[in-house]
Amino acid sequence: MDRRALLAGAGALVLTTPACAAYPPQVPALKSVAPYPLGVAARHLHLADPDWAKLAVANFSQLTAEWEMKMEYMLRDDGSLQFDRADALAAFARKYGMKVHGHTLVWYAQDGLTFQRLKGDPDAFLNAYVGYIQKVMGRYRGIVRGWDVVNEPVWNDGRGLRPCLWREVLGDDYIGLAFEAARQADPAAVLFLNDYNLELTPAKRTTFLRLCETLLKNGAPLQGIGTQMHISADLAPGAVTTAIRDIASLGLQVHVSELDISLRGDPLANVVEPRLNQLKVFEAVIAAYNDVPAVQRYGLTVWSLRDKDSWLNSARERKGPIPDEPALFDDRGRPKAMAERFVAMMR
Ligand code: XIL
């Protein structure tokens, strides 16, 4: 074995068998080394878990509500709004000096009875649409730093906009209308269009970026792009690099908004060592994000604190009997190799 092969082998050994090295790795607070806000997804139930709270506060400087700022939770069938849990998340963030990112106002996947009932009356529908955005954003004015105004507007294959109730009643301009309403509701908030698979499917990215350009041309107050980055360990690292570079080329704020790297791809093609691949993909994300001009780096958010908190391990999403390990911290809150690498890459 030549020297290079031996060294590569040694590196792989350290990465794949952490029990041989100091484990868990000694890792400083992630937020203390990050030159941009570091966010974590949070649900109301996490606030009652002291281990979750301690780890989140120590390592992250920003929160995104994982569910309780979405329409499905906030808008009741009688049209009234339910702010209790979002308020609790905001209070938690305030108490611990964390920023809040708002997620999300308009999403094809959630509409609700209130809006379905107004389908036949476009004027009333538009009033309710603008009203919803203004009430929700108004409540968190000065608290929420930026909002995902519209979430996941583009079809997976990039063929165009997705069908949804908003588009059906308001037309393609449902997006521009939402941004206008958002601007009025909170002139200081950074307004995002957020989507996924922008790295996996270049055709989707092209359509998404064209949509951003069209919105800007038409005067919409779009200020940021959220790239969710629910990715898998079998993704080619270069796909991440190209995507982040392309996204940043528009000059808007860039938020890596929901990062998790699944070990359970569909299937895990060509992956010899999933954890090692996961680390390589993670490195590519961090390297590419670090290359984005500092003024455009809104922050990087992970979509669960520990592996066990991940939506990928929920009854609905879970693939097979073996739990996924997409997070930077393990079930016991110990930093994993990705956390260690994050710190090393900031030096
Ligand atoms: C997911 C949450 O993680 C789950 O807890 C919830 O039940 C469903 O939504 N893209 C998004 C997020 O924009 O809002 C989704 O979050 C994950 C995919």
XYZ file of C-alpha atoms and ligand atoms in Angstrom:
365
model
C 0.000 0.000 0.000
C 1.487 3.367 -0.897
C 1.562 6.255 1.518
C -1.420 8.070 0.049
C -3.623 4.986 0.164
C -2.514 4.377 3.716
C -3.388 7.937 4.751
C -6.762 7.802 3.011
C -7.405 4.540 4.793
C -6.451 6.066 8.111
C -8.772 9.016 7.505
C -11.622 6.688 6.671
C -10.941 4.744 9.815
C -11.237 7.808 11.997
C -14.428 8.881 10.261
C -16.168 5.553 10.307
C -15.079 4.154 13.642
C -15.336 7.061 16.008
C -15.145 4.695 18.963
C -11.392 4.406 18.303
C -10.905 8.157 18.473
C -12.146 10.307 21.343
C -15.892 9.787 21.241
C -17.924 11.791 21.380
C -15.670 14.323 19.691
C -14.970 17.428 21.742
C -16.779 20.079 19.756
C -17.196 23.734 20.748
C -20.644 25.327 20.492
C -21.416 25.403 16.763
C -22.839 28.909 16.873
C -19.641 30.213 18.435
C -17.653 29.368 15.308
C -20.229 30.129 12.588
C -19.887 33.444 10.756
C -23.626 33.400 9.940
C -26.790 32.582 11.905
C -27.181 28.873 12.564
C -30.766 27.741 12.786
C -32.579 24.659 14.036
C -36.141 23.456 13.473
C -38.189 23.487 16.652
C -41.548 22.135 17.645
C -43.537 23.211 20.665
C -43.084 19.820 22.306
C -39.304 20.243 22.218
C -39.527 23.193 24.568
C -40.583 20.859 27.342
C -37.541 18.629 26.827
C -34.658 20.078 28.881
C -32.054 18.100 26.920
C -33.360 19.451 23.639
C -33.503 22.994 24.986
C -30.002 22.959 26.450
C -28.407 21.565 23.303
C -30.356 23.852 20.952
C -29.591 27.000 22.923
C -25.910 26.132 23.246
C -25.365 25.450 19.560
C -27.879 27.449 17.526
C -28.623 31.149 17.209
C -31.925 30.913 15.309
C -35.157 28.898 15.323
C -37.563 27.912 12.570
C -40.937 26.608 13.681
C -41.139 23.137 12.181
C -44.921 23.050 12.149
C -46.682 25.557 14.369
C -46.310 28.639 12.156
C -47.884 26.821 9.220
C -51.440 27.387 8.093
C -52.434 23.848 9.039
C -51.861 24.756 12.656
C -52.537 28.482 12.731
C -55.802 28.702 10.809
C -58.796 27.053 12.406
C -61.798 25.890 10.399
C -63.907 28.775 11.724
C -61.379 31.239 10.301
C -59.874 32.229 13.642
C -56.141 32.125 14.226
C -54.307 30.061 16.772
C -51.049 31.647 17.889
C -50.409 29.879 21.197
C -47.599 27.566 20.140
C -45.912 29.979 17.771
C -45.975 32.521 20.595
C -44.331 29.979 22.893
C -41.601 29.290 20.342
C -41.039 33.017 19.882
C -40.900 33.531 23.671
C -38.351 30.729 23.989
C -36.204 32.300 21.279
C -36.425 35.683 22.936
C -35.521 34.301 26.339
C -32.360 32.717 24.957
C -31.379 35.445 22.532
C -32.173 33.424 19.417
C -33.503 34.861 16.162
C -36.691 33.482 14.583
C -37.272 32.528 10.957
C -40.925 32.357 9.863
C -42.089 29.240 8.025
C -44.374 29.426 6.069
C -47.242 31.632 4.864
C -48.401 30.120 1.564
C -47.839 26.451 0.717
C -49.562 24.348 -1.944
C -49.811 21.522 0.583
C -51.938 23.423 3.077
C -55.005 25.561 2.478
C -57.818 24.796 4.881
C -61.597 24.938 5.000
C -61.719 28.704 5.388
C -60.207 29.150 1.956
C -61.943 26.227 0.299
C -65.272 27.770 1.274
C -64.326 31.018 -0.480
C -63.309 29.339 -3.712
C -66.317 30.630 -5.635
C -65.764 34.233 -4.586
C -62.340 35.448 -5.798
C -62.662 38.895 -4.214
C -63.441 37.498 -0.781
C -60.733 34.879 -1.292
C -58.148 37.543 -2.081
C -59.200 39.556 0.959
C -58.821 36.537 3.192
C -55.469 35.658 1.590
C -54.005 39.100 2.140
C -55.640 39.239 5.565
C -54.057 35.959 6.652
C -50.566 37.058 5.608
C -50.973 40.413 7.281
C -52.340 39.055 10.542
C -49.703 36.375 10.917
C -46.807 38.583 9.919
C -48.200 41.504 11.880
C -48.213 39.475 15.071
C -44.521 38.661 14.715
C -43.362 41.990 13.350
C -39.990 42.809 14.885
C -39.686 39.225 16.152
C -39.456 37.170 12.986
C -36.417 38.159 10.970
C -37.504 36.695 7.653
C -40.396 34.671 6.223
C -40.784 31.881 3.730
C -43.606 33.753 2.010
C -44.281 30.989 -0.509
C -43.082 27.435 -0.022
C -42.455 24.856 -2.759
C -44.105 26.598 -5.731
C -42.436 24.521 -8.483
C -43.265 21.015 -9.746
C -40.643 18.390 -8.959
C -39.668 17.862 -12.573
C -39.423 21.593 -13.177
C -42.256 21.703 -15.718
C -43.682 24.855 -14.157
C -45.735 26.012 -11.195
C -47.546 23.403 -9.141
C -51.298 23.384 -9.147
C -52.820 24.487 -5.853
C -55.878 26.251 -4.493
C -54.035 29.585 -4.404
C -53.171 29.388 -8.072
C -56.575 28.049 -9.032
C -58.357 31.069 -7.580
C -55.791 33.864 -7.896
C -53.850 32.735 -10.952
C -50.073 32.530 -11.314
C -49.794 35.888 -9.624
C -50.733 34.316 -6.287
C -46.998 34.451 -5.557
C -46.530 38.127 -6.422
C -49.668 39.001 -4.443
C -48.326 37.183 -1.389
C -45.030 39.059 -1.548
C -46.842 42.396 -1.853
C -49.013 41.624 1.152
C -45.959 40.496 3.090
C -44.047 43.666 2.302
C -46.879 45.750 3.672
C -47.259 43.601 6.749
C -43.609 43.862 7.790
C -41.350 46.109 5.725
C -38.274 44.973 7.689
C -38.656 41.212 7.283
C -36.552 39.435 4.655
C -38.955 37.782 2.211
C -38.101 34.346 0.836
C -39.220 31.901 -1.797
C -38.332 28.443 -0.489
C -38.128 25.112 -2.342
C -36.508 21.685 -2.340
C -34.561 19.409 -4.710
C -32.909 22.455 -6.254
C -29.646 20.502 -6.126
C -31.070 17.080 -7.056
C -33.012 18.228 -10.113
C -31.280 20.889 -12.215
C -34.439 21.369 -14.331
C -36.362 22.294 -11.201
C -33.641 24.738 -10.187
C -33.745 26.394 -13.613
C -37.513 26.852 -13.432
C -37.277 28.060 -9.846
C -34.575 30.634 -10.623
C -36.510 31.836 -13.690
C -39.520 32.292 -11.466
C -37.415 34.391 -9.089
C -36.183 36.528 -11.976
C -39.695 37.040 -13.298
C -40.943 38.043 -9.879
C -38.112 40.558 -9.514
C -38.737 41.927 -13.008
C -42.378 42.429 -12.106
C -41.365 44.343 -9.002
C -42.143 41.721 -6.353
C -40.277 42.378 -3.083
C -38.477 39.036 -3.181
C -35.285 39.289 -1.176
C -34.130 35.777 -0.522
C -33.998 32.218 -1.757
C -34.441 29.345 0.635
C -32.963 26.076 -0.513
C -34.284 23.397 1.789
C -31.611 20.764 1.175
C -33.415 17.652 2.278
C -30.744 15.584 0.632
C -29.367 12.065 0.753
C -25.916 10.668 1.308
C -25.935 9.323 -2.260
C -26.100 12.788 -3.810
C -22.997 13.745 -5.776
C -21.253 16.457 -3.731
C -20.672 18.458 -6.914
C -24.441 18.814 -7.372
C -24.581 20.775 -4.130
C -21.695 23.032 -5.113
C -23.256 23.915 -8.473
C -26.696 24.485 -6.987
C -25.551 26.856 -4.264
C -23.411 28.784 -6.713
C -26.310 29.120 -9.193
C -28.722 30.171 -6.487
C -26.321 32.788 -5.145
C -25.751 34.180 -8.652
C -29.042 36.079 -8.445
C -27.532 38.241 -5.718
C -30.355 37.649 -3.228
C -30.037 36.413 0.350
C -29.476 32.671 0.487
C -30.844 30.499 3.300
C -29.973 26.822 3.531
C -33.313 26.440 5.195
C -33.966 22.780 6.131
C -30.740 20.827 5.903
C -30.772 17.129 6.636
C -28.802 14.360 4.945
C -30.603 11.044 4.884
C -28.786 7.734 5.006
C -31.842 6.056 3.548
C -31.920 7.268 -0.039
C -34.307 5.722 -2.499
C -32.383 3.340 -2.779
C -28.910 4.165 -1.526
C -27.331 3.596 -4.919
C -23.562 3.347 -5.196
C -22.955 4.205 -1.623
C -20.372 1.971 -0.085
C -20.186 3.707 3.225
C -23.277 5.855 3.818
C -21.880 7.749 6.791
C -18.725 8.657 4.971
C -20.748 9.794 1.956
C -23.008 11.768 4.231
C -19.977 13.571 5.590
C -18.708 14.330 2.087
C -22.059 15.767 1.033
C -22.211 17.776 4.239
C -18.742 19.159 3.588
C -19.823 20.194 0.107
C -22.814 22.068 1.547
C -20.701 23.924 4.079
C -17.880 24.686 1.645
C -20.318 26.007 -0.958
C -22.217 28.081 1.591
C -18.984 29.501 2.983
C -18.183 30.633 -0.563
C -21.396 32.654 -0.870
C -20.586 36.357 -0.372
C -21.000 37.182 3.314
C -23.719 39.806 2.702
C -25.896 37.140 1.061
C -25.587 34.562 3.837
C -28.850 34.763 5.743
C -28.025 31.575 7.624
C -27.980 27.822 7.609
C -30.737 25.854 9.318
C -30.785 22.165 10.150
C -34.146 20.383 10.086
C -33.705 18.579 13.373
C -31.472 18.904 16.346
C -30.889 15.207 17.056
C -31.463 12.179 14.842
C -34.490 11.152 16.845
C -36.121 14.570 16.394
C -36.093 14.270 12.616
C -39.296 14.202 10.580
C -37.570 11.432 8.597
C -38.026 9.221 11.641
C -41.715 10.078 12.039
C -44.246 7.308 11.436
C -45.217 8.986 8.170
C -41.814 9.469 6.611
C -39.823 6.607 8.043
C -38.345 4.227 5.472
C -38.047 0.741 6.920
C -37.145 -0.511 10.361
C -33.772 1.168 10.770
C -33.915 4.758 12.000
C -32.354 7.424 9.825
C -29.433 9.490 11.091
C -29.714 12.777 9.222
C -28.752 15.231 12.008
C -25.562 16.734 13.444
C -26.268 15.347 16.913
C -27.101 11.770 17.850
C -30.084 10.645 19.901
C -28.237 11.349 23.116
C -27.286 14.835 21.968
C -23.658 13.982 21.262
C -22.021 15.792 18.334
C -21.462 13.537 15.349
C -18.730 13.690 12.706
C -20.698 16.326 10.752
C -20.683 18.666 13.773
C -16.987 18.109 14.237
C -16.353 18.790 10.562
C -18.440 21.958 10.660
C -16.186 23.375 13.363
C -13.025 22.301 11.560
C -14.205 24.021 8.362
C -14.753 27.338 10.131
C -11.133 27.578 11.247
C -42.329 18.884 7.752
C -42.129 18.753 9.243
O -40.807 18.394 9.517
C -43.089 17.755 9.814
O -42.960 17.710 11.229
C -44.505 18.136 9.402
O -45.390 17.243 9.828
C -44.615 18.202 7.888
O -43.682 19.124 7.419
N -40.496 20.853 3.469
C -40.926 21.876 4.272
C -41.197 21.601 5.692
O -40.979 23.031 3.854
O -42.211 22.407 6.193
C -41.506 20.158 5.933
O -41.570 19.956 7.317
C -40.461 19.271 5.303
C -40.414 19.470 3.831
